[in-house]
PDB file of C-alpha atoms in Angstrom:
ATOM      1  CA  UNK I  12       2.546 -27.556  48.270  1.00 69.00           C
ATOM      2  CA  UNK I  13      -0.662 -25.819  49.356  1.00 80.00           C
ATOM      3  CA  UNK I  14      -2.632 -27.825  46.796  1.00 83.00           C
ATOM      4  CA  UNK I  15      -0.950 -31.034  47.927  1.00 83.00           C
ATOM      5  CA  UNK I  16      -1.815 -30.258  51.549  1.00 82.00           C
ATOM      6  CA  UNK I  17      -5.422 -29.546  50.569  1.00 86.00           C
ATOM      7  CA  UNK I  18      -5.711 -32.873  48.752  1.00 86.00           C
ATOM      8  CA  UNK I  19      -4.512 -34.717  51.833  1.00 82.00           C
ATOM      9  CA  UNK I  20      -7.525 -33.545  53.839  1.00 83.00           C
ATOM     10  CA  UNK I  21     -10.166 -32.990  51.142  1.00 86.00           C
ATOM     11  CA  UNK I  22     -12.457 -35.946  50.491  1.00 84.00           C
ATOM     12  CA  UNK I  23     -15.028 -34.288  48.238  1.00 91.00           C
ATOM     13  CA  UNK I  24     -13.131 -32.635  45.341  1.00 95.00           C
ATOM     14  CA  UNK I  25     -13.465 -34.668  42.141  1.00 97.00           C
ATOM     15  CA  UNK I  26     -12.167 -32.371  39.395  1.00 98.00           C
ATOM     16  CA  UNK I  27      -8.920 -30.366  39.685  1.00 97.00           C
ATOM     17  CA  UNK I  28      -8.090 -28.185  36.667  1.00 97.00           C
ATOM     18  CA  UNK I  29      -4.540 -26.793  36.810  1.00 97.00           C
ATOM     19  CA  UNK I  30      -3.865 -26.365  33.104  1.00 98.00           C
ATOM     20  CA  UNK I  31      -1.827 -23.412  31.792  1.00 98.00           C
ATOM     21  CA  UNK I  32       0.156 -22.827  34.946  1.00 96.00           C
ATOM     22  CA  UNK I  33       3.830 -23.379  35.727  1.00 92.00           C
ATOM     23  CA  UNK I  34       3.749 -26.340  38.082  1.00 95.00           C
ATOM     24  CA  UNK I  35       6.826 -27.921  36.536  1.00 97.00           C
ATOM     25  CA  UNK I  36       8.163 -31.294  37.622  1.00 98.00           C
ATOM     26  CA  UNK I  37       8.730 -30.244  41.237  1.00 96.00           C
ATOM     27  CA  UNK I  38       5.205 -28.925  41.752  1.00 95.00           C
ATOM     28  CA  UNK I  39       3.796 -32.022  40.096  1.00 97.00           C
ATOM     29  CA  UNK I  40       5.777 -34.257  42.436  1.00 96.00           C
ATOM     30  CA  UNK I  41       4.182 -32.681  45.513  1.00 93.00           C
ATOM     31  CA  UNK I  42       0.739 -33.072  43.974  1.00 95.00           C
ATOM     32  CA  UNK I  43       1.239 -36.713  43.006  1.00 95.00           C
ATOM     33  CA  UNK I  44       2.515 -37.630  46.462  1.00 93.00           C
ATOM     34  CA  UNK I  45      -0.875 -36.685  47.862  1.00 92.00           C
ATOM     35  CA  UNK I  46      -2.664 -38.663  45.155  1.00 93.00           C
ATOM     36  CA  UNK I  47      -0.529 -41.699  45.952  1.00 92.00           C
ATOM     37  CA  UNK I  48      -0.741 -41.618  49.715  1.00 85.00           C
ATOM     38  CA  UNK I  49      -3.730 -39.636  50.951  1.00 82.00           C
ATOM     39  CA  UNK I  50      -6.389 -38.654  48.419  1.00 87.00           C
ATOM     40  CA  UNK I  51      -8.705 -41.290  46.940  1.00 89.00           C
ATOM     41  CA  UNK I  52     -11.593 -39.161  45.678  1.00 94.00           C
ATOM     42  CA  UNK I  53     -10.182 -37.032  42.835  1.00 96.00           C
ATOM     43  CA  UNK I  54     -11.436 -38.233  39.443  1.00 98.00           C
ATOM     44  CA  UNK I  55     -10.130 -35.675  36.920  1.00 98.00           C
ATOM     45  CA  UNK I  56      -6.752 -33.927  36.819  1.00 98.00           C
ATOM     46  CA  UNK I  57      -5.906 -31.216  34.270  1.00 98.00           C
ATOM     47  CA  UNK I  58      -2.187 -30.568  33.747  1.00 98.00           C
ATOM     48  CA  UNK I  59      -2.088 -29.183  30.201  1.00 98.00           C
ATOM     49  CA  UNK I  60       0.773 -26.752  29.507  1.00 98.00           C
ATOM     50  CA  UNK I  61       2.668 -26.973  32.805  1.00 98.00           C
ATOM     51  CA  UNK I  62       6.291 -27.431  31.659  1.00 98.00           C
ATOM     52  CA  UNK I  63       6.193 -31.116  32.561  1.00 98.00           C
ATOM     53  CA  UNK I  64       9.150 -33.132  31.239  1.00 98.00           C
ATOM     54  CA  UNK I  65       9.985 -36.843  31.209  1.00 98.00           C
ATOM     55  CA  UNK I  66      10.848 -36.573  34.900  1.00 98.00           C
ATOM     56  CA  UNK I  67       7.324 -35.383  35.617  1.00 98.00           C
ATOM     57  CA  UNK I  68       5.865 -38.108  33.403  1.00 98.00           C
ATOM     58  CA  UNK I  69       7.705 -40.669  35.524  1.00 98.00           C
ATOM     59  CA  UNK I  70       6.111 -39.113  38.628  1.00 98.00           C
ATOM     60  CA  UNK I  71       2.671 -39.408  37.017  1.00 98.00           C
ATOM     61  CA  UNK I  72       3.371 -43.054  36.190  1.00 98.00           C
ATOM     62  CA  UNK I  73       4.248 -43.825  39.797  1.00 98.00           C
ATOM     63  CA  UNK I  74       1.048 -42.136  40.940  1.00 97.00           C
ATOM     64  CA  UNK I  75      -1.102 -44.056  38.448  1.00 98.00           C
ATOM     65  CA  UNK I  76       0.470 -47.297  39.603  1.00 96.00           C
ATOM     66  CA  UNK I  77      -1.083 -46.976  43.051  1.00 94.00           C
ATOM     67  CA  UNK I  78      -3.968 -44.508  42.613  1.00 95.00           C
ATOM     68  CA  UNK I  79      -7.368 -46.116  41.988  1.00 94.00           C
ATOM     69  CA  UNK I  80      -9.574 -43.029  41.669  1.00 96.00           C
ATOM     70  CA  UNK I  81      -8.159 -40.919  38.808  1.00 97.00           C
ATOM     71  CA  UNK I  82     -10.203 -41.529  35.654  1.00 98.00           C
ATOM     72  CA  UNK I  83      -8.970 -38.659  33.463  1.00 98.00           C
ATOM     73  CA  UNK I  84      -5.609 -36.941  33.157  1.00 98.00           C
ATOM     74  CA  UNK I  85      -4.670 -34.162  30.733  1.00 98.00           C
ATOM     75  CA  UNK I  86      -0.966 -33.858  29.927  1.00 98.00           C
ATOM     76  CA  UNK I  87      -1.194 -31.988  26.629  1.00 98.00           C
ATOM     77  CA  UNK I  88       1.229 -29.243  25.532  1.00 98.00           C
ATOM     78  CA  UNK I  89       4.059 -30.317  27.798  1.00 98.00           C
ATOM     79  CA  UNK I  90       7.609 -31.515  27.107  1.00 98.00           C
ATOM     80  CA  UNK I  91       7.131 -35.278  27.297  1.00 98.00           C
ATOM     81  CA  UNK I  92       9.088 -37.487  24.889  1.00 98.00           C
ATOM     82  CA  UNK I  93       9.089 -41.223  24.150  1.00 98.00           C
ATOM     83  CA  UNK I  94      11.055 -41.889  27.332  1.00 98.00           C
ATOM     84  CA  UNK I  95       8.535 -40.249  29.629  1.00 98.00           C
ATOM     85  CA  UNK I  96       5.432 -41.485  27.849  1.00 98.00           C
ATOM     86  CA  UNK I  97       6.766 -45.046  28.016  1.00 98.00           C
ATOM     87  CA  UNK I  98       6.568 -44.978  31.815  1.00 98.00           C
ATOM     88  CA  UNK I  99       2.916 -43.917  31.792  1.00 98.00           C
ATOM     89  CA  UNK I 100       1.969 -46.327  29.018  1.00 98.00           C
ATOM     90  CA  UNK I 101       3.654 -49.263  30.754  1.00 98.00           C
ATOM     91  CA  UNK I 102       1.617 -48.657  33.914  1.00 98.00           C
ATOM     92  CA  UNK I 103      -1.601 -48.638  31.875  1.00 98.00           C
ATOM     93  CA  UNK I 104      -0.645 -52.019  30.457  1.00 97.00           C
ATOM     94  CA  UNK I 105       0.294 -53.667  33.734  1.00 96.00           C
ATOM     95  CA  UNK I 106      -1.185 -51.978  36.811  1.00 96.00           C
ATOM     96  CA  UNK I 107      -3.743 -49.206  36.337  1.00 97.00           C
ATOM     97  CA  UNK I 108      -7.312 -50.324  35.669  1.00 96.00           C
ATOM     98  CA  UNK I 109      -9.169 -47.075  36.365  1.00 97.00           C
ATOM     99  CA  UNK I 110      -7.916 -44.434  33.900  1.00 98.00           C
ATOM    100  CA  UNK I 111     -10.447 -43.818  31.128  1.00 98.00           C
ATOM    101  CA  UNK I 112      -9.160 -40.640  29.454  1.00 98.00           C
ATOM    102  CA  UNK I 113      -5.544 -39.775  28.584  1.00 99.00           C
ATOM    103  CA  UNK I 114      -4.572 -36.599  26.722  1.00 98.00           C
ATOM    104  CA  UNK I 115      -1.004 -36.364  25.397  1.00 98.00           C
ATOM    105  CA  UNK I 116      -1.501 -34.086  22.414  1.00 98.00           C
ATOM    106  CA  UNK I 117       1.242 -31.646  21.432  1.00 98.00           C
ATOM    107  CA  UNK I 118       4.175 -33.249  23.212  1.00 98.00           C
ATOM    108  CA  UNK I 119       7.177 -34.888  21.536  1.00 98.00           C
ATOM    109  CA  UNK I 120       5.932 -38.435  20.996  1.00 98.00           C
ATOM    110  CA  UNK I 121       7.531 -40.241  18.085  1.00 98.00           C
ATOM    111  CA  UNK I 122       7.505 -43.695  16.513  1.00 97.00           C
ATOM    112  CA  UNK I 123       8.609 -45.510  19.677  1.00 98.00           C
ATOM    113  CA  UNK I 124       5.631 -44.116  21.572  1.00 98.00           C
ATOM    114  CA  UNK I 125       3.327 -45.483  18.886  1.00 98.00           C
ATOM    115  CA  UNK I 126       4.792 -48.958  19.338  1.00 98.00           C
ATOM    116  CA  UNK I 127       4.550 -48.728  23.133  1.00 98.00           C
ATOM    117  CA  UNK I 128       0.943 -47.568  22.951  1.00 98.00           C
ATOM    118  CA  UNK I 129       0.141 -50.431  20.586  1.00 98.00           C
ATOM    119  CA  UNK I 130       1.442 -52.969  23.099  1.00 98.00           C
ATOM    120  CA  UNK I 131      -0.517 -51.291  25.894  1.00 98.00           C
ATOM    121  CA  UNK I 132      -3.747 -51.426  23.898  1.00 98.00           C
ATOM    122  CA  UNK I 133      -3.407 -55.202  23.649  1.00 98.00           C
ATOM    123  CA  UNK I 134      -3.654 -55.459  27.445  1.00 97.00           C
ATOM    124  CA  UNK I 135      -5.655 -52.455  28.648  1.00 98.00           C
ATOM    125  CA  UNK I 136      -9.442 -52.783  28.767  1.00 97.00           C
ATOM    126  CA  UNK I 137     -10.409 -49.599  30.620  1.00 98.00           C
ATOM    127  CA  UNK I 138      -9.021 -46.692  28.557  1.00 98.00           C
ATOM    128  CA  UNK I 139     -11.831 -45.122  26.516  1.00 98.00           C
ATOM    129  CA  UNK I 140     -10.301 -41.927  25.080  1.00 98.00           C
ATOM    130  CA  UNK I 141      -6.734 -41.418  23.840  1.00 99.00           C
ATOM    131  CA  UNK I 142      -5.655 -38.050  22.451  1.00 99.00           C
ATOM    132  CA  UNK I 143      -2.301 -38.192  20.650  1.00 98.00           C
ATOM    133  CA  UNK I 144      -2.806 -35.288  18.273  1.00 98.00           C
ATOM    134  CA  UNK I 145       0.015 -33.066  17.044  1.00 98.00           C
ATOM    135  CA  UNK I 146       2.938 -35.295  17.900  1.00 98.00           C
ATOM    136  CA  UNK I 147       5.394 -37.042  15.575  1.00 98.00           C
ATOM    137  CA  UNK I 148       4.126 -40.620  15.501  1.00 98.00           C
ATOM    138  CA  UNK I 149       4.543 -40.903  11.739  1.00 98.00           C
ATOM    139  CA  UNK I 150       3.347 -43.744   9.541  1.00 97.00           C
ATOM    140  CA  UNK I 151       5.013 -46.522  11.543  1.00 98.00           C
ATOM    141  CA  UNK I 152       3.751 -45.268  14.883  1.00 98.00           C
ATOM    142  CA  UNK I 153       0.223 -44.971  13.527  1.00 97.00           C
ATOM    143  CA  UNK I 154       0.491 -48.398  11.903  1.00 98.00           C
ATOM    144  CA  UNK I 155       1.358 -50.022  15.240  1.00 98.00           C
ATOM    145  CA  UNK I 156      -1.574 -48.345  17.006  1.00 98.00           C
ATOM    146  CA  UNK I 157      -4.143 -49.098  14.308  1.00 98.00           C
ATOM    147  CA  UNK I 158      -2.977 -52.715  14.122  1.00 98.00           C
ATOM    148  CA  UNK I 159      -3.647 -53.189  17.827  1.00 98.00           C
ATOM    149  CA  UNK I 160      -7.053 -51.562  17.454  1.00 98.00           C
ATOM    150  CA  UNK I 161      -7.809 -53.694  14.444  1.00 98.00           C
ATOM    151  CA  UNK I 162      -6.884 -57.065  15.909  1.00 98.00           C
ATOM    152  CA  UNK I 163      -6.924 -56.774  19.705  1.00 98.00           C
ATOM    153  CA  UNK I 164      -8.515 -53.805  21.467  1.00 98.00           C
ATOM    154  CA  UNK I 165     -12.307 -53.386  21.526  1.00 98.00           C
ATOM    155  CA  UNK I 166     -12.696 -50.941  24.399  1.00 98.00           C
ATOM    156  CA  UNK I 167     -11.172 -47.674  23.132  1.00 98.00           C
ATOM    157  CA  UNK I 168     -13.907 -45.366  21.858  1.00 98.00           C
ATOM    158  CA  UNK I 169     -12.109 -42.173  20.824  1.00 98.00           C
ATOM    159  CA  UNK I 170      -8.703 -41.744  19.161  1.00 98.00           C
ATOM    160  CA  UNK I 171      -7.025 -38.537  17.999  1.00 98.00           C
ATOM    161  CA  UNK I 172      -4.188 -39.022  15.488  1.00 98.00           C
ATOM    162  CA  UNK I 173      -4.442 -35.560  13.949  1.00 98.00           C
ATOM    163  CA  UNK I 174      -1.253 -33.761  12.943  1.00 98.00           C
ATOM    164  CA  UNK I 175       1.044 -36.785  13.140  1.00 98.00           C
ATOM    165  CA  UNK I 176       2.409 -37.051   9.605  1.00 98.00           C
ATOM    166  CA  UNK I 177       0.287 -40.053   8.623  1.00 98.00           C
ATOM    167  CA  UNK I 178       0.047 -39.241   4.914  1.00 98.00           C
ATOM    168  CA  UNK I 179      -1.728 -41.624   2.547  1.00 98.00           C
ATOM    169  CA  UNK I 180      -0.071 -44.755   3.960  1.00 98.00           C
ATOM    170  CA  UNK I 181      -1.195 -43.945   7.464  1.00 98.00           C
ATOM    171  CA  UNK I 182      -4.688 -43.123   6.223  1.00 98.00           C
ATOM    172  CA  UNK I 183      -4.885 -46.539   4.573  1.00 98.00           C
ATOM    173  CA  UNK I 184      -4.027 -48.175   7.889  1.00 98.00           C
ATOM    174  CA  UNK I 185      -6.794 -46.216   9.615  1.00 98.00           C
ATOM    175  CA  UNK I 186      -9.280 -47.406   6.978  1.00 98.00           C
ATOM    176  CA  UNK I 187      -8.205 -51.007   7.434  1.00 98.00           C
ATOM    177  CA  UNK I 188      -8.544 -50.708  11.219  1.00 98.00           C
ATOM    178  CA  UNK I 189     -12.062 -49.330  10.872  1.00 98.00           C
ATOM    179  CA  UNK I 190     -13.050 -52.306   8.748  1.00 98.00           C
ATOM    180  CA  UNK I 191     -12.032 -54.650  11.569  1.00 98.00           C
ATOM    181  CA  UNK I 192     -13.074 -52.633  14.614  1.00 98.00           C
ATOM    182  CA  UNK I 193     -16.746 -51.767  15.042  1.00 97.00           C
ATOM    183  CA  UNK I 194     -16.363 -50.708  18.672  1.00 98.00           C
ATOM    184  CA  UNK I 195     -14.417 -47.478  18.138  1.00 98.00           C
ATOM    185  CA  UNK I 196     -16.741 -44.490  17.833  1.00 98.00           C
ATOM    186  CA  UNK I 197     -14.571 -41.568  16.698  1.00 98.00           C
ATOM    187  CA  UNK I 198     -11.180 -41.174  15.012  1.00 98.00           C
ATOM    188  CA  UNK I 199      -9.705 -37.760  14.209  1.00 98.00           C
ATOM    189  CA  UNK I 200      -7.157 -37.676  11.381  1.00 98.00           C
ATOM    190  CA  UNK I 201      -7.051 -34.022  10.321  1.00 98.00           C
ATOM    191  CA  UNK I 202      -3.844 -32.178   9.398  1.00 98.00           C
ATOM    192  CA  UNK I 203      -2.037 -35.285   8.154  1.00 98.00           C
ATOM    193  CA  UNK I 204      -1.266 -34.433   4.505  1.00 96.00           C
ATOM    194  CA  UNK I 205      -3.733 -37.029   3.232  1.00 98.00           C
ATOM    195  CA  UNK I 206      -4.620 -36.968  -0.461  1.00 97.00           C
ATOM    196  CA  UNK I 207      -8.101 -36.164  -1.740  1.00 97.00           C
ATOM    197  CA  UNK I 208      -8.890 -39.742  -2.750  1.00 97.00           C
ATOM    198  CA  UNK I 209      -8.242 -41.112   0.723  1.00 97.00           C
ATOM    199  CA  UNK I 210      -9.915 -38.142   2.388  1.00 97.00           C
ATOM    200  CA  UNK I 211     -13.078 -39.040   0.496  1.00 97.00           C
ATOM    201  CA  UNK I 212     -12.737 -42.699   1.478  1.00 97.00           C
ATOM    202  CA  UNK I 213     -12.286 -41.797   5.136  1.00 98.00           C
ATOM    203  CA  UNK I 214     -15.190 -39.330   5.066  1.00 96.00           C
ATOM    204  CA  UNK I 215     -17.539 -42.158   4.048  1.00 97.00           C
ATOM    205  CA  UNK I 216     -17.195 -43.563   7.552  1.00 98.00           C
ATOM    206  CA  UNK I 217     -19.244 -41.439   9.938  1.00 98.00           C
ATOM    207  CA  UNK I 218     -16.811 -42.232  12.748  1.00 98.00           C
ATOM    208  CA  UNK I 219     -13.964 -40.363  11.057  1.00 98.00           C
ATOM    209  CA  UNK I 220     -13.321 -36.636  11.422  1.00 98.00           C
ATOM    210  CA  UNK I 221     -11.026 -35.345   8.677  1.00 96.00           C
TER     211      UNK I 221
END
């Protein structure tokens, strides 16, 4: 609550790093209320490892729907599943036009999140960096995302799909996407049980980190 009160009156702070604390959903709610109603200067918000669940993700989504200053939000190493991520992703497709960096690595995102993100990428033209590493997107989730990047989105610059169980099939989809998309600058695909042949093929593209 003290942080929320500070944000209501502070008009100079641009970067608030709160990662590796225990804010939880209730603490996050107080913070987001200020970012919805009072503060319009904060640009970066770090919330990595704060015991945030789907309830907290819904709070973040509501904040992003009205906030026009936040450009980067870190939500890694929390307890967000497909249900919670869907709320955030939907806002990025329909309302928010200012967020540039979204970190969701090491949550519990599965195939449905991949499909939701793919639909968002068809509409969103402001997101530049998307970190989805160490989730459970699988081959189908990765396929949906890479298809959108191959045929629709030309604004995303950095994508992390590391540790998502892509395997060789997923790696092939990444290669195909890279053939179509010359706007993306970096794709991380490490820790995905990819065979040597495809690792070598991916490594030929300087944009890929294996």
